[in-house]
Coordinates of C-alpha atoms in Angstrom, one line a residue:
Chain S
M30 CA 291.5 243.0 -92.5
S31 CA 294.1 245.7 -92.1
I32 CA 292.6 248.9 -91.0
D33 CA 294.3 252.1 -92.5
F34 CA 295.0 254.1 -89.3
S35 CA 295.3 257.6 -90.5
P36 CA 293.6 261.1 -89.6
E37 CA 292.8 261.3 -93.2
A38 CA 291.3 257.9 -93.7
L39 CA 288.9 258.7 -90.8
T40 CA 288.3 262.2 -91.8
D41 CA 287.5 260.6 -95.5
D42 CA 285.3 257.7 -94.1
L43 CA 283.3 260.2 -92.0
V44 CA 282.4 262.8 -94.2
A45 CA 281.7 260.3 -96.8
A46 CA 279.1 258.5 -94.9
G47 CA 277.6 261.8 -93.8
H48 CA 278.6 261.6 -90.2
I49 CA 280.5 265.1 -90.2
I50 CA 280.1 268.1 -92.4
P51 CA 283.4 269.8 -92.7
V52 CA 282.9 274.0 -92.4
G53 CA 285.6 275.9 -93.1
V54 CA 287.8 275.9 -90.0
Q55 CA 289.8 272.9 -88.5
G56 CA 288.3 271.3 -85.2
I57 CA 284.9 272.7 -86.0
F58 CA 282.4 270.8 -88.1
G59 CA 278.8 269.5 -88.0
R60 CA 277.5 266.2 -86.9
G61 CA 275.1 264.3 -89.1
P62 CA 271.7 262.4 -87.8
V63 CA 273.4 259.0 -87.7
F64 CA 276.6 260.0 -85.6
E65 CA 274.0 262.2 -83.2
D66 CA 271.8 259.2 -82.8
V67 CA 275.1 257.2 -81.6
L68 CA 276.2 259.8 -79.5
R69 CA 272.8 260.1 -77.4
R70 CA 272.7 256.3 -77.3
F71 CA 276.1 255.9 -75.8
D72 CA 275.1 258.9 -73.5
D73 CA 272.1 257.1 -72.2
Y74 CA 274.0 254.1 -72.0
V75 CA 276.2 255.9 -69.4
S76 CA 273.1 257.0 -67.8
R77 CA 272.2 253.2 -67.1
I78 CA 275.3 252.2 -65.8
A79 CA 275.8 255.4 -63.4
A80 CA 271.8 255.3 -62.4
D81 CA 272.3 253.8 -59.0
D82 CA 274.9 256.3 -58.1
H83 CA 272.3 258.8 -57.8
A84 CA 274.5 261.6 -59.3
T85 CA 272.7 264.9 -59.1
R86 CA 272.3 265.8 -63.0
M87 CA 273.0 269.4 -64.4
S88 CA 274.0 271.0 -67.6
F89 CA 275.9 274.1 -68.1
P90 CA 276.0 276.0 -70.9
P91 CA 279.2 276.3 -73.4
C92 CA 280.1 279.7 -71.7
L93 CA 281.6 280.4 -68.3
D94 CA 281.7 283.3 -65.9
R95 CA 285.3 284.6 -66.5
K96 CA 285.9 285.1 -62.9
V97 CA 285.8 281.4 -62.7
L98 CA 288.4 280.6 -64.9
E99 CA 290.5 283.1 -64.1
R100 CA 290.3 281.6 -60.1
S101 CA 290.6 278.3 -61.2
E102 CA 294.5 278.9 -62.6
Y103 CA 293.5 277.3 -65.9
L104 CA 295.3 280.4 -67.6
D105 CA 298.5 279.6 -65.3
S106 CA 298.8 275.6 -66.8
F107 CA 297.0 276.2 -70.7
P108 CA 296.6 279.6 -71.9
Q109 CA 297.0 278.6 -75.3
L110 CA 294.1 276.6 -74.9
A111 CA 291.5 278.9 -73.4
G112 CA 289.1 280.7 -75.2
T113 CA 288.1 284.0 -74.3
I114 CA 285.0 285.7 -75.7
F115 CA 284.9 289.3 -76.9
S116 CA 282.3 291.8 -78.3
F117 CA 281.6 295.4 -79.8
S118 CA 280.8 298.0 -77.4
G119 CA 281.7 301.0 -79.4
T120 CA 279.7 303.8 -81.1
E121 CA 278.1 304.4 -84.4
A122 CA 281.1 306.0 -85.6
Q123 CA 283.2 302.9 -84.5
H124 CA 280.7 300.5 -85.8
K125 CA 281.0 302.2 -89.2
E126 CA 284.8 301.5 -88.8
L127 CA 284.0 297.5 -87.8
V128 CA 281.9 297.3 -91.1
E129 CA 284.2 298.8 -93.6
N130 CA 287.2 296.6 -91.8
V131 CA 285.4 293.7 -91.8
H132 CA 284.2 293.9 -95.6
E133 CA 287.8 294.8 -96.7
G134 CA 289.5 292.1 -95.0
R135 CA 291.4 294.2 -92.5
P136 CA 291.8 293.8 -89.2
W137 CA 289.1 294.5 -86.6
T138 CA 290.7 293.1 -83.4
H139 CA 291.0 296.8 -81.9
L140 CA 287.1 297.0 -82.1
Q141 CA 286.3 294.2 -80.0
T142 CA 286.6 294.3 -76.1
M143 CA 286.8 291.4 -73.5
T144 CA 283.5 290.5 -71.9
A145 CA 282.8 289.1 -68.7
V146 CA 282.3 285.5 -70.2
C147 CA 284.6 282.7 -71.5
L148 CA 284.5 279.4 -72.9
T149 CA 284.2 276.4 -70.6
P150 CA 288.1 275.0 -70.7
A151 CA 286.9 271.8 -69.2
A152 CA 283.5 270.0 -68.6
C153 CA 283.8 270.1 -65.0
Y154 CA 284.7 273.6 -64.2
P155 CA 281.2 275.3 -64.3
V156 CA 280.4 273.2 -61.0
Y157 CA 283.2 274.2 -58.8
P158 CA 281.7 277.5 -57.6
S159 CA 278.4 275.6 -56.7
F160 CA 280.6 273.6 -53.8
S161 CA 281.9 276.6 -52.2
G162 CA 281.3 276.5 -48.4
T163 CA 280.8 273.3 -46.1
L164 CA 280.1 270.0 -48.0
P165 CA 277.2 267.4 -46.6
E166 CA 278.7 264.7 -44.5
E167 CA 278.5 262.3 -47.8
G168 CA 280.5 264.9 -50.0
K169 CA 278.8 265.8 -53.7
L170 CA 278.5 263.8 -56.6
V171 CA 277.4 265.9 -59.6
D172 CA 277.0 264.3 -63.3
M173 CA 276.9 266.6 -66.5
Q174 CA 277.0 266.9 -69.9
N175 CA 278.7 269.9 -71.4
W176 CA 280.1 271.4 -74.6
V177 CA 284.0 272.4 -74.1
F178 CA 286.3 274.5 -76.0
R179 CA 289.8 273.9 -76.9
N180 CA 291.7 276.6 -78.8
E181 CA 293.7 273.7 -80.6
P182 CA 293.1 273.7 -84.7
S183 CA 294.1 270.1 -86.2
P184 CA 293.5 268.2 -89.1
E185 CA 293.3 265.1 -86.9
P186 CA 289.2 265.1 -86.8
T187 CA 289.5 263.3 -83.2
R188 CA 291.4 267.1 -82.0
M189 CA 288.4 269.4 -82.0
Q190 CA 288.3 273.0 -81.0
S191 CA 284.7 272.1 -79.7
F192 CA 282.9 269.0 -78.5
R193 CA 280.8 267.3 -75.5
V194 CA 281.6 265.7 -72.6
R195 CA 279.8 263.4 -70.5
E196 CA 281.4 264.5 -67.0
F197 CA 281.0 263.1 -63.4
V198 CA 282.7 265.1 -60.4
R199 CA 283.0 263.6 -57.0
V200 CA 283.7 266.1 -53.9
G201 CA 284.5 264.8 -50.5
T202 CA 287.5 263.4 -48.2
P203 CA 290.2 261.8 -50.2
D204 CA 288.6 258.5 -48.7
M205 CA 285.7 259.0 -50.9
V206 CA 287.0 260.5 -54.0
V207 CA 289.9 258.2 -54.5
P208 CA 288.2 254.9 -54.7
W209 CA 285.3 256.7 -56.5
R210 CA 287.8 257.4 -59.4
D211 CA 289.0 253.9 -59.3
L212 CA 285.9 252.5 -59.7
W213 CA 284.7 254.6 -62.7
L214 CA 288.1 253.8 -64.0
Q215 CA 286.9 250.3 -64.0
R216 CA 283.6 251.0 -65.4
G217 CA 284.9 253.2 -68.5
L218 CA 287.1 250.4 -69.4
T219 CA 284.0 247.8 -69.0
I220 CA 281.7 250.2 -71.2
L221 CA 283.9 250.5 -73.8
Q222 CA 285.1 247.0 -74.0
S223 CA 281.4 245.9 -73.6
L224 CA 280.7 247.9 -76.8
G225 CA 283.4 245.9 -78.5
L226 CA 286.7 248.5 -78.4
P227 CA 289.9 247.8 -77.9
A228 CA 290.5 249.7 -74.9
R229 CA 293.3 250.1 -72.4
A230 CA 294.0 252.5 -69.4
E231 CA 297.2 254.2 -69.1
V232 CA 298.5 256.9 -66.8
A233 CA 298.5 260.2 -68.4
S234 CA 299.4 263.8 -68.3
D235 CA 298.2 267.2 -69.5
P236 CA 299.3 269.6 -72.0
F237 CA 300.8 272.3 -69.5
F238 CA 302.5 275.2 -71.2
G239 CA 305.9 276.6 -71.6
R240 CA 309.0 274.9 -70.1
G241 CA 308.0 274.3 -66.5
G242 CA 305.0 272.4 -68.1
R243 CA 307.4 269.8 -68.8
M244 CA 308.2 269.3 -64.8
L245 CA 304.4 269.8 -64.1
A246 CA 303.7 266.6 -66.4
A247 CA 306.1 264.5 -64.8
N248 CA 305.2 265.2 -61.5
Q249 CA 301.2 264.6 -62.4
R250 CA 302.3 261.2 -63.9
E251 CA 304.4 260.3 -61.1
Q252 CA 301.9 260.9 -58.7
Q253 CA 299.4 259.0 -61.0
L254 CA 296.9 261.8 -61.0
K255 CA 295.7 261.3 -64.4
F256 CA 294.4 258.4 -66.1
E257 CA 293.1 258.0 -69.8
V258 CA 291.2 255.1 -71.6
V259 CA 292.5 254.8 -75.0
V260 CA 291.3 253.2 -77.9
P261 CA 293.2 252.9 -81.6
V262 CA 290.9 255.4 -83.8
I263 CA 293.6 257.7 -85.8
S264 CA 297.0 255.8 -85.1
E265 CA 297.7 252.2 -83.8
Q266 CA 300.7 253.2 -82.0
K267 CA 299.3 256.4 -80.3
P268 CA 295.6 255.5 -79.3
T269 CA 293.1 258.3 -78.8
A270 CA 292.1 259.2 -75.1
V271 CA 288.3 258.6 -75.0
C272 CA 288.0 259.0 -70.9
S273 CA 290.0 260.8 -68.7
F274 CA 289.9 260.4 -64.8
N275 CA 291.6 263.3 -62.9
Y276 CA 292.2 263.6 -59.1
H277 CA 292.8 266.9 -58.4
Q278 CA 294.1 266.5 -54.7
D279 CA 292.9 270.0 -52.7
H280 CA 294.0 271.9 -55.7
F281 CA 289.8 273.0 -56.3
G282 CA 288.7 272.6 -52.6
Q283 CA 291.5 275.3 -52.0
L284 CA 290.5 277.4 -55.1
F285 CA 286.9 277.8 -54.4
D286 CA 286.7 277.4 -50.3
I287 CA 285.4 274.0 -50.4
H288 CA 285.4 272.0 -47.0
T289 CA 284.2 268.8 -46.1
A290 CA 282.1 268.3 -42.9
N291 CA 285.2 268.1 -40.7
G292 CA 286.6 271.3 -41.9
D293 CA 289.3 269.8 -44.1
V294 CA 289.8 271.4 -47.7
A295 CA 287.8 269.1 -49.7
H296 CA 289.6 266.9 -52.4
T297 CA 288.0 266.6 -56.0
A298 CA 288.0 264.1 -58.9
C299 CA 286.3 264.1 -62.4
L300 CA 286.1 261.7 -65.0
G301 CA 284.8 262.6 -68.8
F302 CA 283.9 260.6 -71.7
G303 CA 284.8 262.1 -74.6
L304 CA 281.8 262.1 -76.7
E305 CA 282.6 262.7 -80.1
R306 CA 285.7 260.5 -79.7
I307 CA 283.9 257.5 -78.5
V308 CA 281.5 258.2 -81.5
M309 CA 284.4 258.1 -83.9
A310 CA 286.1 255.0 -82.2
L311 CA 282.9 252.9 -82.7
F312 CA 282.7 253.9 -86.3
K313 CA 286.4 253.2 -86.8
T314 CA 286.3 250.0 -85.3
H315 CA 283.1 248.5 -86.4
G316 CA 282.3 250.5 -89.6
M317 CA 280.6 253.5 -90.8
D318 CA 277.2 251.9 -90.9
P319 CA 275.7 250.9 -87.6
A320 CA 273.3 248.4 -88.9
T321 CA 276.6 246.3 -89.8
W322 CA 277.7 246.6 -86.2
P323 CA 278.5 243.5 -83.7
Q324 CA 275.2 242.1 -82.6
A325 CA 276.3 242.7 -78.9
T326 CA 277.2 246.1 -79.7
R327 CA 273.8 246.8 -80.9
D328 CA 272.1 245.1 -78.2
I329 CA 273.6 247.4 -75.7
L330 CA 273.1 250.8 -77.8
W331 CA 269.8 250.0 -79.1
S332 CA 268.3 248.3 -75.9
Chain O
M30 CA 244.4 282.6 -59.2
S31 CA 246.5 285.8 -60.2
I32 CA 250.1 284.9 -61.1
D33 CA 253.0 287.2 -60.1
F34 CA 254.6 288.0 -63.8
S35 CA 258.1 289.5 -63.1
P36 CA 261.5 288.5 -63.8
E37 CA 262.7 288.1 -60.0
A38 CA 259.6 285.9 -59.3
L39 CA 260.3 283.5 -61.9
T40 CA 264.1 283.6 -61.3
D41 CA 263.3 283.0 -57.6
D42 CA 260.8 280.2 -58.0
L43 CA 263.3 278.2 -60.8
V44 CA 266.1 278.5 -58.4
A45 CA 264.2 277.2 -55.5
A46 CA 263.0 274.2 -57.2
G47 CA 266.2 273.5 -58.5
H48 CA 265.9 274.2 -62.2
I49 CA 268.3 276.5 -62.8
I50 CA 271.7 277.2 -60.9
P51 CA 273.1 280.7 -60.6
V52 CA 276.4 281.2 -61.6
G53 CA 278.2 284.5 -61.0
V54 CA 277.3 286.3 -64.0
Q55 CA 274.0 287.3 -65.8
G56 CA 272.3 285.4 -68.7
I57 CA 274.4 282.3 -67.8
F58 CA 273.3 279.2 -65.6
G59 CA 273.0 275.9 -65.1
R60 CA 270.0 273.7 -65.9
G61 CA 268.6 271.1 -63.2
P62 CA 267.5 267.7 -64.2
V63 CA 264.0 268.4 -64.5
F64 CA 264.6 271.3 -66.6
E65 CA 266.6 269.1 -68.9
D66 CA 264.2 266.4 -69.2
V67 CA 261.3 268.9 -69.6
L68 CA 263.7 270.1 -72.5
R69 CA 264.4 266.8 -74.2
R70 CA 260.9 266.2 -73.9
F71 CA 259.5 269.2 -75.7
D72 CA 262.4 268.8 -78.4
D73 CA 261.2 265.0 -78.8
Y74 CA 257.5 266.2 -79.3
V75 CA 258.9 268.8 -82.1
S76 CA 260.5 265.9 -83.7
R77 CA 257.6 264.0 -83.8
I78 CA 255.4 266.6 -85.5
A79 CA 258.5 267.2 -87.9
A80 CA 259.1 263.5 -88.7
D81 CA 256.9 263.3 -91.9
D82 CA 258.9 266.3 -93.5
H83 CA 262.1 264.3 -93.6
A84 CA 264.5 266.7 -93.1
T85 CA 267.9 266.5 -92.8
R86 CA 269.0 266.6 -89.1
M87 CA 272.3 268.1 -88.4
S88 CA 274.3 269.5 -85.4
F89 CA 276.7 271.9 -85.1
P90 CA 279.1 273.3 -82.2
P91 CA 278.7 276.4 -80.5
C92 CA 281.5 277.5 -82.2
L93 CA 281.4 279.2 -86.3
D94 CA 284.0 279.6 -88.7
R95 CA 284.7 283.4 -88.2
K96 CA 284.6 283.9 -91.8
V97 CA 280.8 282.8 -92.0
L98 CA 280.3 285.5 -89.4
E99 CA 282.2 288.4 -91.4
R100 CA 280.5 286.9 -94.6
S101 CA 276.9 286.9 -93.1
E102 CA 276.4 290.7 -92.2
Y103 CA 275.4 289.8 -88.9
L104 CA 278.1 292.2 -87.9
D105 CA 276.4 295.1 -89.9
S106 CA 273.1 294.5 -88.1
F107 CA 273.8 293.1 -84.5
P108 CA 277.7 293.9 -83.7
Q109 CA 276.7 294.7 -79.8
L110 CA 275.2 290.8 -79.8
A111 CA 278.0 289.2 -81.7
G112 CA 280.8 287.3 -79.6
T113 CA 284.4 286.6 -81.0
I114 CA 286.8 284.3 -79.5
F115 CA 290.4 285.1 -78.4
S116 CA 293.1 283.1 -76.9
F117 CA 296.8 283.5 -75.6
S118 CA 299.4 283.0 -78.6
G119 CA 302.6 284.9 -76.7
T120 CA 305.7 283.5 -75.6
E121 CA 306.8 282.4 -72.0
A122 CA 307.8 286.0 -71.0
Q123 CA 304.2 287.0 -72.0
H124 CA 302.8 284.2 -70.1
K125 CA 304.1 285.3 -66.9
E126 CA 302.6 288.8 -67.7
L127 CA 299.3 287.3 -68.2
V128 CA 299.2 285.2 -64.9
E129 CA 300.4 288.1 -62.8
N130 CA 297.7 290.1 -64.5
V131 CA 295.2 287.5 -64.0
H132 CA 295.8 287.0 -60.3
E133 CA 296.7 290.9 -59.4
G134 CA 293.3 292.1 -61.1
R135 CA 294.7 293.8 -64.0
P136 CA 293.5 293.8 -67.5
W137 CA 295.2 291.2 -69.5
T138 CA 293.2 291.9 -72.7
H139 CA 296.3 293.2 -74.8
L140 CA 297.5 289.4 -74.2
Q141 CA 294.7 287.8 -76.2
T142 CA 294.3 287.6 -79.9
M143 CA 291.5 287.0 -82.2
T144 CA 291.0 283.3 -83.2
A145 CA 289.6 281.8 -86.7
V146 CA 286.5 280.9 -84.6
C147 CA 283.5 283.0 -83.1
L148 CA 280.3 282.1 -81.3
T149 CA 277.3 281.0 -83.2
P150 CA 275.2 284.0 -83.2
A151 CA 272.1 282.5 -84.3
A152 CA 270.9 278.7 -84.8
C153 CA 270.8 278.6 -88.4
Y154 CA 274.0 280.6 -89.5
P155 CA 276.3 277.3 -89.6
V156 CA 274.0 275.7 -92.5
Y157 CA 274.5 278.4 -95.0
P158 CA 278.1 277.5 -96.5
S159 CA 277.0 273.9 -97.0
F160 CA 274.0 275.2 -99.5
S161 CA 276.2 277.2 -101.5
G162 CA 275.9 275.8 -105.5
T163 CA 273.0 274.8 -107.2
L164 CA 270.3 273.1 -105.1
P165 CA 268.2 270.0 -106.2
E166 CA 264.8 270.9 -107.6
E167 CA 263.0 270.4 -104.3
G168 CA 265.8 272.5 -102.9
K169 CA 266.5 271.8 -99.1
L170 CA 265.5 271.4 -95.6
V171 CA 267.7 271.0 -92.5
D172 CA 266.7 270.3 -88.8
M173 CA 269.0 271.1 -86.1
Q174 CA 269.4 272.0 -82.5
N175 CA 272.6 274.0 -81.7
W176 CA 273.6 276.2 -78.7
V177 CA 273.6 280.2 -79.6
F178 CA 275.6 283.2 -78.0
R179 CA 274.0 286.8 -77.4
N180 CA 276.2 289.2 -75.5
E181 CA 273.2 290.5 -73.9
P182 CA 273.7 290.2 -70.1
S183 CA 270.2 290.7 -68.4
P184 CA 268.3 289.8 -65.0
E185 CA 265.6 288.5 -67.1
P186 CA 265.9 284.7 -66.8
T187 CA 264.4 284.5 -70.2
R188 CA 267.0 286.6 -71.7
M189 CA 270.1 284.6 -71.9
Q190 CA 273.8 284.8 -73.0
S191 CA 273.9 281.0 -74.0
F192 CA 270.9 278.8 -75.1
R193 CA 269.6 276.3 -77.4
V194 CA 267.2 276.7 -80.5
R195 CA 265.5 273.7 -82.3
E196 CA 266.1 275.2 -85.9
F197 CA 264.5 274.3 -89.4
V198 CA 265.8 276.0 -92.2
R199 CA 264.3 275.8 -95.6
V200 CA 266.1 276.7 -99.0
G201 CA 264.3 277.0 -102.5
T202 CA 262.5 279.0 -104.6
P203 CA 260.2 281.7 -103.0
D204 CA 257.4 279.4 -103.5
M205 CA 258.5 276.6 -101.5
V206 CA 260.3 279.0 -98.8
V207 CA 257.1 281.0 -98.0
P208 CA 254.4 278.6 -97.5
W209 CA 256.6 276.4 -95.7
R210 CA 257.1 279.5 -93.1
D211 CA 253.4 280.0 -92.9
L212 CA 252.7 276.2 -92.4
W213 CA 255.2 276.0 -89.6
L214 CA 253.8 279.5 -88.0
Q215 CA 250.6 277.3 -87.9
R216 CA 252.1 274.3 -86.7
G217 CA 254.5 276.5 -84.1
L218 CA 250.8 277.5 -82.7
T219 CA 249.6 274.3 -82.1
I220 CA 252.4 272.9 -80.8
L221 CA 252.5 275.4 -77.7
Q222 CA 248.7 275.5 -77.5
S223 CA 248.5 272.0 -77.3
L224 CA 250.7 272.0 -74.2
G225 CA 248.3 274.6 -72.2
L226 CA 250.8 277.4 -73.3
P227 CA 248.3 281.1 -74.3
A228 CA 250.4 281.6 -77.0
R229 CA 249.7 283.8 -80.2
A230 CA 251.8 284.9 -83.3
E231 CA 252.6 288.6 -84.0
V232 CA 254.7 290.4 -86.8
A233 CA 258.3 291.1 -84.8
S234 CA 261.4 293.0 -85.9
D235 CA 265.1 292.3 -84.9
P236 CA 267.1 294.7 -82.6
F237 CA 269.4 296.2 -85.2
F238 CA 272.4 298.3 -84.2
G239 CA 272.1 302.0 -83.9
R240 CA 269.9 304.9 -85.6
G241 CA 269.7 303.3 -89.2
G242 CA 268.5 300.0 -87.1
R243 CA 265.1 301.5 -86.5
M244 CA 264.8 302.0 -90.3
L245 CA 265.5 298.3 -90.9
A246 CA 263.2 297.2 -88.2
A247 CA 260.4 299.1 -89.2
N248 CA 260.9 297.9 -93.1
Q249 CA 261.3 294.2 -91.6
R250 CA 258.2 294.8 -90.0
E251 CA 256.0 296.4 -93.0
Q252 CA 257.4 293.4 -95.0
Q253 CA 256.1 290.9 -92.4
L254 CA 259.6 289.3 -92.6
K255 CA 259.7 288.2 -89.3
F256 CA 256.8 286.5 -86.6
E257 CA 257.1 285.5 -83.0
V258 CA 255.1 283.4 -81.0
V259 CA 254.8 284.8 -77.6
V260 CA 253.7 283.6 -74.5
P261 CA 253.6 285.8 -71.1
V262 CA 256.4 284.4 -68.8
I263 CA 258.0 287.4 -67.3
S264 CA 255.1 289.9 -67.8
E265 CA 251.8 290.1 -69.2
Q266 CA 251.9 292.9 -71.3
K267 CA 255.1 292.1 -73.0
P268 CA 255.0 288.3 -73.8
T269 CA 257.9 286.5 -74.5
A270 CA 259.2 285.3 -77.7
V271 CA 259.2 281.7 -77.7
C272 CA 259.5 281.0 -81.5
S273 CA 260.9 282.9 -84.4
F274 CA 259.9 282.8 -88.0
N275 CA 262.2 284.5 -90.4
Y276 CA 261.7 284.9 -94.2
H277 CA 265.5 286.1 -95.4
Q278 CA 264.3 286.5 -99.3
D279 CA 267.7 286.4 -101.1
H280 CA 270.0 287.6 -98.6
F281 CA 271.5 284.4 -97.8
G282 CA 271.7 283.2 -100.9
Q283 CA 273.4 286.3 -102.2
L284 CA 275.7 286.1 -99.4
F285 CA 276.6 282.4 -99.9
D286 CA 275.9 282.1 -103.7
I287 CA 273.2 279.7 -103.5
H288 CA 270.8 279.0 -106.6
T289 CA 268.0 276.9 -107.3
A290 CA 267.9 274.3 -110.1
N291 CA 266.6 277.1 -112.4
G292 CA 269.6 279.4 -111.8
D293 CA 267.7 282.0 -109.7
V294 CA 269.2 283.2 -106.3
A295 CA 267.7 280.9 -103.7
H296 CA 265.3 282.4 -100.8
T297 CA 265.6 281.1 -97.4
A298 CA 263.5 281.0 -94.4
C299 CA 264.2 279.5 -90.9
L300 CA 262.4 279.1 -87.6
G301 CA 263.1 278.3 -84.2
F302 CA 262.0 277.2 -81.1
G303 CA 263.9 278.8 -78.3
L304 CA 264.2 275.3 -76.0
E305 CA 265.0 277.2 -72.5
R306 CA 262.3 279.7 -73.1
I307 CA 259.4 277.3 -73.8
V308 CA 260.7 275.4 -70.5
M309 CA 260.3 278.4 -68.8
A310 CA 256.8 279.3 -70.4
L311 CA 255.8 275.5 -69.0
F312 CA 256.9 276.3 -65.7
K313 CA 255.4 279.6 -65.4
T314 CA 251.9 278.6 -66.6
H315 CA 251.6 275.0 -65.3
G316 CA 254.2 275.1 -61.9
M317 CA 257.5 274.3 -61.0
D318 CA 256.7 270.7 -60.3
P319 CA 255.6 268.7 -64.0
A320 CA 253.9 265.8 -61.7
T321 CA 251.1 268.5 -61.5
W322 CA 251.0 269.6 -64.7
P323 CA 247.8 269.4 -66.6
Q324 CA 246.9 265.6 -67.7
A325 CA 246.7 266.6 -71.4
T326 CA 250.4 268.5 -71.2
R327 CA 251.9 265.5 -69.5
D328 CA 250.1 262.9 -72.2
I329 CA 252.0 264.8 -74.7
L330 CA 255.3 265.2 -73.3
W331 CA 255.4 262.0 -71.5
S332 CA 253.9 260.2 -74.2

């Protein structure tokens, strides 16, 4: 049976099944009950696989201290994707103007001022400030599930402006961090393949801004700092990244003053499961009704 | 045993127990593993109580179509609490200016432009557009858990800028909506009291903006359009609202063109459990270690 791989086909099927609920803007949609159930079951499966690692579990809100965004150099690399939060801080007269502009469809940008918070640009960002200082001998390992924002409206259902990532972050010496990243790259593949997804790993790069960004991306590939696990979801030729594995070397260690027990600047790596993308990959591969999924997949998720 | 009710005491205890992880800004913090476990268990308890209602479950991201915010009249009433999302849409030269300003601590507001999305201002807002049109005979009932944003930085741990609400929304005739609200007000009290929380219900009002807002609030109280269930958490004199029950009459029905089967403008009501606040109320009332909580509370949450 040949599958129609296109963004439109997946959107139509997900909407018809009640798995996603379109709203008026691209990259934002409601999730239906079966979608949420599968997402929670996949997330719990990851928890079972990771249990013996005894990572410290944390959860952060979708909003981040703006100082962390500024300090992180995210705006150097991805200014077009970052979201900052503005609000109204004016007088009653300005409020009158605001309301009139809103109801008459005129611009009201000038009646908004920047707040001290922004959207979380990547699931690992909230945790780095908590590592500042000297690490314990064995480094640290954190496990999170956070909402992430990207300013990239798109008709592709897999390219969301707001989505959840199950994220693990390791901080310590390069000897701790790199083998851990490699272990999880294998685990990520095994997890997805065990669910019947045709997953494979590949070297990847980030969407750095501007002309200079092309060099940064080439450098990232050459040093194999980023891997992705990909699965065909809206295209067979260009499969969708559903997990991402990043080795930051001492980037965050420098920026957030993180040192290992022996005084060196700490290295970090992180990996994230794109939860909505994985749920969509499962629906695309096995069909819109989980009751008809392969028994091996069901045995794992409904265990 | 007398309990020290103050914002500082609760913050100190929650931080010392690892239940919340401060970041650099008020109203935003990480949640530790036990905090998250209790939150999920309480949420599941609500699911068990609500199961026979057969509500349609949905989940929406923390971001909302800005047109919904504009249409909803939220900015008329609470402009100071709403969060809009801005991003960078400039040239490479402007990016250079952005990065220089960020790293030299100069303002960079002028290099941000408003996007088509904003923060979800209340957990029920994403669902109203999906009701537009004519409702089925029996109306509709939706069950969600959404992240909500409020621009109100505060040292009170219970007053967050970003938090989760378990929300139910009923739409239909007044005869459907009002008794449903009353039923849940009783259920909300029963749920919280069953967990050993000294909860009570009271008539309440919203923090409307400006001088005109005082009249709106008085009117809301007089018509008993808003009830809250409150529990002492950071003050005995001013207990904290942990559930909110709102009857909107035909407000959203008018704004979003929602009609009942007989052609009348639909009425709506909603109720929300402030999940973080309830978890904090449990910690404050029963202590920071759930292993020592009363057996009756444990029997319910760990059932």
